[in-house]
Amino acid sequence: MRDPEAIHDADLGQSEVKTTTCYMCACRCGIRVHLRDGEVRYIEGNPDHPLNHGVMCAKGASGIMKQYSPARLTKPLKRMAGAERGENRFEAISWDEAFDILSTRLGNIRKTDPRKLALFTGRDQMQALTGMFAKQFGTPNYAAHGGFCSVNMAAGMIYTIGGSFWEFGGPDLDRAKLFVMIGTAEDHHSNPMKVELSKFKRGGGRFIAVNPVRTGYAAIADEWVPIRPGTDGALLLALIHEIIDKGLFDREFLIQYTNSAELVNLNEEADEFGLFVRDANVPVRPDTFDTPDRMWWDRYSDQPTISRTAGTDGRLMGEYKMPDGTPVKPAFQLLKDRVKDYTPEWAEGITGIPAATIRRLAHEMGVTARDQKIELPISWTDAWGKEHDSVTGNPVAFHAMRGLAAHSNGFHTIRALSILMTVLGTIDRPGGFRHRAPFPRPIPPCPKPPKGPHAIRAGHPLEGTPLGWPAEPDDLSVDADGNPLRLDKGFSWEYPLSVHGLMHNAITNAWRGDPYPIDTLFLFMANMAWNSTMNTVEVRKMLTDKGEDGEYKIPFIVVADAFQSETVAFADLVLPDTTYLERHDVMSILDRPISEFDGPVDSVRVPILPPTGECKPFQDVLIELGTRLGLPAFVTKAGERKYRDYPDFIINFETEPGSGIGFLSGWRGKSGEKFLVGEPNPAQWEMYARNNNHFHYELPRSYQYMRNWNKGYLTWAQRHRLVRYLDPINIHIYSEVLQKFRLAALGKWKGKQPPDHLRERVRQFFDPLPFYYVPLEWQKTDTSKYPLSAVTQRPMAMYHSWDSQNAWLRQIHTHNYIFVHPQVGVAGGFGDGDWVWVESPWGKVRCMARFSEATEPGTVWTWNAIGKASGAWGLSADANESKKGFLLNHLISEELPNMVGGRHVSNSDPVTGQAAWYDVRVRITKAADGEAQESWPQFAPLPQVPGQTGFTAKVRAFFAGKGGR
């Protein structure tokens, strides 16, 4: 970098502007990067990008400081001979040596037992590629960050409505009249949400925020409803109770577009107990995932008929007997029975929300949906062939995220939210929830995990996908005795629907050798020795623990990262990644696109700068490893290299030979004349770059709504391989998928059976209707001793642990506090700004307290991941982040002891394995006079590693503009 004192900015002539896609958070906004003489000078939003339309947040504008971070890793590193893990002592090596080490070790694993490679990735944007690498390698031990982020949101909604919030759907605030946001911090979908909220409020919409904390979005809400953490399900069930009780549900929508009227077998002696009654005369069809053979009780003939038969109308309520005497009820009647006792008074005692408020909210939702209907002059045809002259909508919109998800009761809470949205008639309709491509998908989607030991063979790709969507017990990844096949025990009887895996248990299980020992733990962008783990102190010890033979219990650890995180210190091999300004990336329809309501959108990143030092994009690392290992997707039948590098892979990869489907959907075909399906196009990257790095296909208006049941859309989606069949995707008010697992627990399923010690767990939690239960950790906690719930959220100015090395963003946050209601301080005898001890049953931290009346009195909270280990992330050993900042993770256990038959289980949702971050209970006491006024625990300062960039005075001067005119 030039000396800014000697050469002024104004004296330099070469300036240019390049466009790419931001990655300072997961929004993936379009940006324009201004360069002067090849160096980044300024980043602004791209006004021609469909996601942010030029809007830019503090994080995005501060990407310069990420690029020139003092924590950049620039060389491959190998742990020095004689050095111990955790000491951060490395020697620089060449990429050839790094690849030789990896290909030799991984090659031996693949030839002998591919399970012994465990690949876990953090908040990356290439899970289709990393998952494909794991499948090709043959290991089931792969997952991304979703298991400890918001898998309950994805699973709870997709198993109910066929879509989810975040990338795959959201609130239609352009047409909503009432917007209810629950459990959402300000970091999710931040720029688009801010823009949409401002327009919504200016247009007269009413905004209600339900959250223990009033920050971020909730700060501008018309009404803040404080709620105790972990009790959202009770609120939602009480709202459903009220809406049903007052008759404010959308009967027409429920009858036609859900399974509400379909009859459930209530004969407890039958093997089909709890399943839908089917007409045995309807043959199973090969062209459908959902044979239309279920029955309802026709209110005209007062007889059972096949549901949706022309001229019939199913009853939602009542109890009946089939001609053979089988007792049955419509699914909606079972829902009504379920919520009968979930009254507002019952919910008040759990949530802390007054019963009168709950009634008022339910009434407001129901009346708004009923009386302020929207009608758009858009004709469409439904999946049963009925033509409609218009699209109607009930303008009540919701949004929710981790606040609901990160609890051990989160799956059923989110099922309850999905059902509330459904009974109001808001799914994929104007003013409600709207899908984004590639959703909606069948319930559940088609990919399935490996179904038994036969699916894992040395030297062969995995049968199935590492992550999938079980539809029944026989889809589980277990052996003949019901034991898990995955290291994290995902898709086992402990967590059957763990569709994103359980990354948070990978290290503990590998250290323990449960269910089996592994050889290599490969981590990408996953700070699992710090903020991306629970029980941080003990997990760090596991990474350094040795067996009786003197060898590490986890034999080999590889870390790929762009920055010197806390986890790098524990690696045996370090691979330096590039930043988002130095590489190609895709936000693919096959993965996590940036689609809009009106149609699919995918996008790319293109390099603005060359890689720093010897950094190499992790995508290129995987392509190279796959080639060296001879994985079938990366080599020809003759075993020769198939792809030159990652950009070449993106252009030429097809899901199967000749399918015409690749990672990018725009400008396919030899000349770029096709979309979604078409031959590889050699100029595809250039065409994306010329179109502001994205491709946006706008669906015909008649395809943009009611997509679960829209014949035009479903035909289009099948033609472009987004769905396999043309079946309507009816909403699962009642989940037959869950009931099948319950039948296995009852011994009525003909296939796979749970181990005896897990039968009751499966029976209890695989209820086909949502129910409320106290979070599991509370059942193991003396809540009178630990009376407060503790939660975290990411601050608006920072994302995960990446940004504490960002010189500009550090000026906003250099340390965090524990925020408490003033009543907590009065009760604990400490004041605003005092040093306090926060203790849970699992650990304790010392930190500073701040009073906030914008906090529910039974809740304490802090910003996540601002606290750092001393010397990490290129910060000085005495930086505020380590001396004043702290990590709440020290208080959270990754396991709960003596939970099932005296055995430990993951501190997770028993359905999905979602990490229950927000279940922890704490108490707060004032630190004693004379105690050190610094956070605790503290760790030995980390030295810099070879090739680490540092942050020199020259760099500071350059960006402060010293010497400029």
Tab-separated table of N, CA and C in Angstrom, residues 735-797:
chain	number	residue	atom	x	y	z
A	735	SER	N	-50.339	-32.960	10.632
A	735	SER	CA	-49.159	-33.521	9.992
A	735	SER	C	-49.156	-35.039	10.081
A	736	GLU	N	-49.483	-35.671	8.959
A	736	GLU	CA	-49.412	-37.121	8.900
A	736	GLU	C	-47.961	-37.594	8.967
A	737	VAL	N	-47.020	-36.764	8.498
A	737	VAL	CA	-45.605	-37.110	8.617
A	737	VAL	C	-45.248	-37.343	10.081
A	738	LEU	N	-45.630	-36.420	10.948
A	738	LEU	CA	-45.318	-36.564	12.373
A	738	LEU	C	-46.030	-37.775	12.965
A	739	GLN	N	-47.254	-38.005	12.550
A	739	GLN	CA	-48.002	-39.137	13.095
A	739	GLN	C	-47.355	-40.465	12.738
A	740	LYS	N	-46.733	-40.564	11.579
A	740	LYS	CA	-46.065	-41.811	11.207
A	740	LYS	C	-44.926	-42.131	12.178
A	741	PHE	N	-44.199	-41.104	12.611
A	741	PHE	CA	-43.145	-41.339	13.604
A	741	PHE	C	-43.756	-41.738	14.943
A	742	ARG	N	-44.863	-41.116	15.285
A	742	ARG	CA	-45.538	-41.496	16.528
A	742	ARG	C	-46.019	-42.946	16.458
A	743	LEU	N	-46.507	-43.375	15.316
A	743	LEU	CA	-46.932	-44.771	15.171
A	743	LEU	C	-45.764	-45.729	15.372
A	744	ALA	N	-44.583	-45.324	14.889
A	744	ALA	CA	-43.411	-46.166	15.129
A	744	ALA	C	-43.123	-46.268	16.622
A	745	ALA	N	-43.252	-45.158	17.328
A	745	ALA	CA	-43.039	-45.190	18.777
A	745	ALA	C	-44.057	-46.071	19.474
A	746	LEU	N	-45.256	-46.156	18.914
A	746	LEU	CA	-46.313	-46.996	19.485
A	746	LEU	C	-46.229	-48.444	19.011
A	747	GLY	N	-45.247	-48.731	18.158
A	747	GLY	CA	-45.099	-50.087	17.656
A	747	GLY	C	-46.052	-50.443	16.545
A	748	LYS	N	-46.691	-49.459	15.918
A	748	LYS	CA	-47.682	-49.715	14.875
A	748	LYS	C	-47.129	-49.499	13.470
A	749	TRP	N	-45.906	-49.052	13.359
A	749	TRP	CA	-45.305	-48.837	12.044
A	749	TRP	C	-44.626	-50.127	11.610
A	750	LYS	N	-44.753	-50.484	10.335
A	750	LYS	CA	-44.227	-51.757	9.844
A	750	LYS	C	-42.727	-51.711	9.565
A	751	GLY	N	-42.163	-50.523	9.523
A	751	GLY	CA	-40.751	-50.404	9.173
A	751	GLY	C	-39.862	-50.174	10.381
A	752	LYS	N	-38.969	-49.183	10.261
A	752	LYS	CA	-37.964	-48.922	11.299
A	752	LYS	C	-38.619	-48.565	12.626
A	753	GLN	N	-37.984	-49.028	13.713
A	753	GLN	CA	-38.494	-48.818	15.060
A	753	GLN	C	-37.459	-48.081	15.908
A	754	PRO	N	-37.912	-47.173	16.788
A	754	PRO	CA	-36.952	-46.492	17.672
A	754	PRO	C	-36.452	-47.438	18.750
A	755	PRO	N	-35.225	-47.209	19.243
A	755	PRO	CA	-34.779	-47.955	20.422
A	755	PRO	C	-35.751	-47.732	21.579
A	756	ASP	N	-35.872	-48.706	22.433
A	756	ASP	CA	-36.885	-48.638	23.492
A	756	ASP	C	-36.739	-47.396	24.360
A	757	HIS	N	-35.501	-46.976	24.640
A	757	HIS	CA	-35.335	-45.831	25.540
A	757	HIS	C	-35.772	-44.515	24.890
A	758	LEU	N	-36.006	-44.514	23.557
A	758	LEU	CA	-36.429	-43.293	22.884
A	758	LEU	C	-37.891	-43.315	22.463
A	759	ARG	N	-38.591	-44.414	22.713
A	759	ARG	CA	-39.977	-44.505	22.250
A	759	ARG	C	-40.854	-43.403	22.843
A	760	GLU	N	-40.752	-43.175	24.121
A	760	GLU	CA	-41.609	-42.178	24.750
A	760	GLU	C	-41.267	-40.776	24.261
A	761	ARG	N	-39.992	-40.507	24.042
A	761	ARG	CA	-39.575	-39.197	23.521
A	761	ARG	C	-40.209	-38.959	22.152
A	762	VAL	N	-40.141	-39.961	21.268
A	762	VAL	CA	-40.729	-39.808	19.936
A	762	VAL	C	-42.243	-39.691	20.042
A	763	ARG	N	-42.857	-40.500	20.867
A	763	ARG	CA	-44.313	-40.447	21.008
A	763	ARG	C	-44.761	-39.070	21.474
A	764	GLN	N	-44.044	-38.498	22.434
A	764	GLN	CA	-44.456	-37.216	23.000
A	764	GLN	C	-44.296	-36.068	22.011
A	765	PHE	N	-43.158	-35.998	21.342
A	765	PHE	CA	-42.851	-34.790	20.571
A	765	PHE	C	-43.292	-34.867	19.114
A	766	PHE	N	-43.595	-36.070	18.617
A	766	PHE	CA	-44.076	-36.175	17.237
A	766	PHE	C	-45.599	-36.197	17.226
A	767	ASP	N	-46.133	-35.107	17.742
A	767	ASP	CA	-47.570	-34.909	17.769
A	767	ASP	C	-47.980	-34.286	16.440
A	768	PRO	N	-49.013	-34.799	15.794
A	768	PRO	CA	-49.407	-34.249	14.485
A	768	PRO	C	-50.002	-32.852	14.556
A	769	LEU	N	-50.306	-32.381	15.758
A	769	LEU	CA	-50.785	-31.015	15.954
A	769	LEU	C	-49.851	-30.304	16.928
A	770	PRO	N	-49.666	-29.001	16.764
A	770	PRO	CA	-48.746	-28.299	17.664
A	770	PRO	C	-49.277	-28.271	19.087
A	771	PHE	N	-48.352	-28.284	20.026
A	771	PHE	CA	-48.707	-28.184	21.436
A	771	PHE	C	-47.603	-27.417	22.143
A	772	TYR	N	-47.931	-26.897	23.313
A	772	TYR	CA	-46.940	-26.134	24.076
A	772	TYR	C	-46.364	-27.000	25.178
A	773	TYR	N	-45.040	-26.952	25.312
A	773	TYR	CA	-44.380	-27.575	26.460
A	773	TYR	C	-43.245	-26.662	26.920
A	774	VAL	N	-42.947	-26.767	28.186
A	774	VAL	CA	-41.881	-25.954	28.772
A	774	VAL	C	-40.554	-26.359	28.131
A	775	PRO	N	-39.690	-25.400	27.761
A	775	PRO	CA	-38.392	-25.764	27.193
A	775	PRO	C	-37.669	-26.811	28.038
A	776	LEU	N	-36.994	-27.726	27.366
A	776	LEU	CA	-36.423	-28.888	28.048
A	776	LEU	C	-35.412	-28.499	29.113
A	777	GLU	N	-34.595	-27.482	28.846
A	777	GLU	CA	-33.585	-27.091	29.827
A	777	GLU	C	-34.229	-26.615	31.119
A	778	TRP	N	-35.393	-25.977	31.016
A	778	TRP	CA	-36.068	-25.514	32.230
A	778	TRP	C	-36.458	-26.694	33.114
A	779	GLN	N	-36.711	-27.832	32.484
A	779	GLN	CA	-37.090	-29.009	33.253
A	779	GLN	C	-35.913	-29.552	34.070
A	780	LYS	N	-34.688	-29.137	33.717
A	780	LYS	CA	-33.497	-29.553	34.437
A	780	LYS	C	-32.895	-28.420	35.264
A	781	THR	N	-33.618	-27.322	35.375
A	781	THR	CA	-33.097	-26.124	36.030
A	781	THR	C	-34.005	-25.721	37.181
A	782	ASP	N	-33.394	-25.344	38.286
A	782	ASP	CA	-34.135	-24.749	39.400
A	782	ASP	C	-34.420	-23.297	39.022
A	783	THR	N	-35.607	-23.052	38.497
A	783	THR	CA	-35.913	-21.725	37.982
A	783	THR	C	-36.112	-20.695	39.093
A	784	SER	N	-36.248	-21.152	40.329
A	784	SER	CA	-36.279	-20.182	41.428
A	784	SER	C	-34.862	-19.693	41.736
A	785	LYS	N	-33.875	-20.544	41.499
A	785	LYS	CA	-32.474	-20.159	41.699
A	785	LYS	C	-31.958	-19.370	40.504
A	786	TYR	N	-32.452	-19.714	39.319
A	786	TYR	CA	-32.050	-19.041	38.082
A	786	TYR	C	-33.321	-18.483	37.440
A	787	PRO	N	-33.775	-17.312	37.897
A	787	PRO	CA	-35.115	-16.834	37.519
A	787	PRO	C	-35.198	-16.105	36.184
A	788	LEU	N	-34.066	-15.786	35.574
A	788	LEU	CA	-34.060	-14.929	34.398
A	788	LEU	C	-33.746	-15.729	33.130
A	789	SER	N	-34.420	-15.393	32.057
A	789	SER	CA	-34.065	-15.944	30.751
A	789	SER	C	-33.023	-15.041	30.101
A	790	ALA	N	-32.021	-15.662	29.472
A	790	ALA	CA	-30.944	-14.898	28.826
A	790	ALA	C	-30.945	-15.197	27.333
A	791	VAL	N	-30.927	-14.150	26.518
A	791	VAL	CA	-30.912	-14.312	25.066
A	791	VAL	C	-29.874	-13.375	24.470
A	792	THR	N	-29.520	-13.644	23.237
A	792	THR	CA	-28.605	-12.777	22.499
A	792	THR	C	-29.265	-12.361	21.192
A	793	GLN	N	-28.729	-11.311	20.611
A	793	GLN	CA	-29.074	-10.979	19.227
A	793	GLN	C	-27.899	-10.251	18.613
A	794	ARG	N	-27.838	-10.292	17.294
A	794	ARG	CA	-26.745	-9.614	16.619
A	794	ARG	C	-27.069	-8.132	16.501
A	795	PRO	N	-26.083	-7.285	16.712
A	795	PRO	CA	-26.339	-5.849	16.553
A	795	PRO	C	-26.477	-5.489	15.087
A	796	MET	N	-27.161	-4.388	14.836
A	796	MET	CA	-27.403	-3.975	13.457
A	796	MET	C	-26.103	-3.711	12.719
A	797	ALA	N	-25.055	-3.302	13.442
A	797	ALA	CA	-23.813	-2.897	12.795
A	797	ALA	C	-22.806	-4.022	12.645
